[in-house]
Amino acid sequence: MIYTVTLNPSIDYVIKVEKLVNGQVNRVNEEHVYPGGKGINVTRILKSLDNENIALGFVSGFTGDYIIDSLQELNLKSNFIKVKEGFTRINVKIKSEEETEINGQGPKISEEELNRFFEIIDRLVDGDILILSGSIPACLDEKLYENIMKRVEDRDIKVIVDATKNLLLNVLKYKPFLIKPNNHELAEMFGVELNSTKDVVFYAKKLKEMGAQNVLISMGKDGALLVSENGEVFTSNVAKGEVINSVGAGDSMVAGFISGYLKSGSYEEALRLGAASGGATAFSSDLATREFIDKLVEEIKIQKIN
Ligand SMILES: Nc1ncnc2c1ncn2[C@@H]1O[C@H](COP(=O)(O)OP(=O)(O)O)[C@@H](O)[C@H]1O
Ligand SMILES: O=P(O)(O)OC[C@H]1O[C@](O)(COP(=O)(O)O)[C@@H](O)[C@@H]1O
């Protein structure tokens, strides 16, 4: 079974404001709410691509109820721990002349609630896939992803980590199957500027040397680059279209990549489906539909550059 983990889910409140002015009342022209958080986005796209999976994490309060109800409506399996104190956050995504995001804090998770989550992790078995996505709420130990990887180390479980900075760097020693920073996160992790594909390859390979088996670097409209477990380097172009809402493009890429890999065992196919899924989400108001992904996959060309 595939499990996604969203430690801090969100309701994504996506609004369009013609011209955002600080210090004034701004009125929205368009508004949408979606069940969000990186792992939940991965769950939704995996399911669209016919990969059964179970979403794990923590929810709380009336906003948490919305998350559970939405997942049920979408026919998605989940096993969230209900947290007593606080409420699941609401993340505001403002589309104006620029894109501005305000991400909330999330509920206060107790030790007992965290232990209940660990009990679920302890029931995973050989052959399962575990996808750890997004930030760790401030109330939890920032070593949590490391601790989860250590906990499953004795089993044959492929772990995927989509996180940034130290959260990501600290799990590399446990050899995650896949990591997917974007190019900005890659530059930030090494405190460098990336000026060419050669630079991206150099630092992606560094992450591989530090322990990641496969390193996927997403680069928004500039495509993506994969350093695979056997050291091959592939690049992907992007599909053509008009960006409507790029929230969740990275998560869609992770889901598409895993789905493509499970279906074909080929990293090229994985990258192709990942790129199509990311693009299809960027060109949609909500996350991508299966039909749209299938359409865009025809446009994706993978090149082996090394
Ligand atoms: N403007 C775009 N046009 C086409 N494809 C895109 C666009 N933005 C994102 N994608 C696709 O989605 C992938 C993930 O997007 P990216 O923005 O890099 O992720 P993240 O949300 O993690 O920053 C990209 O590598 C690309 O394949
Ligand atoms: O655009 P991405 O990186 O794929 O992820 C989008 C998701 O991440 C969030 O911005 C939350 O991110 P964090 O968990 O890192 O705070 C959600 O609001 C949104 O659904």
XYZ file of C-alpha atoms in Angstrom, residues 10 33-37 39-55 65-78 80 286-290:
43
model
C -4.670 22.858 5.257
C -11.523 26.259 -1.265
C -9.651 22.971 -1.600
C -8.494 20.328 0.851
C -4.739 20.974 0.857
C -1.365 20.167 2.308
C 0.611 14.847 1.164
C -3.114 15.265 0.544
C -2.378 16.712 -2.891
C -0.174 13.679 -3.602
C -2.989 11.375 -2.439
C -5.491 13.035 -4.758
C -3.304 12.772 -7.865
C -2.209 9.201 -7.060
C -5.862 8.191 -6.860
C -6.657 9.938 -10.160
C -3.857 7.868 -11.690
C -5.413 4.657 -10.248
C -2.954 4.178 -7.390
C -4.826 3.191 -4.236
C -3.334 4.928 -1.224
C -4.090 6.011 2.329
C -3.584 9.562 3.577
C -13.766 18.017 9.633
C -13.827 19.719 6.220
C -10.638 17.872 5.231
C -12.063 14.488 6.268
C -15.418 15.172 4.553
C -13.717 16.323 1.340
C -11.504 13.249 1.199
C -14.550 11.040 1.738
C -16.454 12.830 -1.030
C -13.506 12.240 -3.345
C -13.541 8.543 -2.376
C -10.071 8.744 -0.860
C -8.913 6.541 1.985
C -7.493 8.216 5.056
C -5.972 10.864 10.296
C -7.869 22.796 -8.772
C -5.458 19.844 -9.030
C -5.161 18.159 -12.439
C -7.708 15.680 -13.737
C -6.693 12.293 -15.164
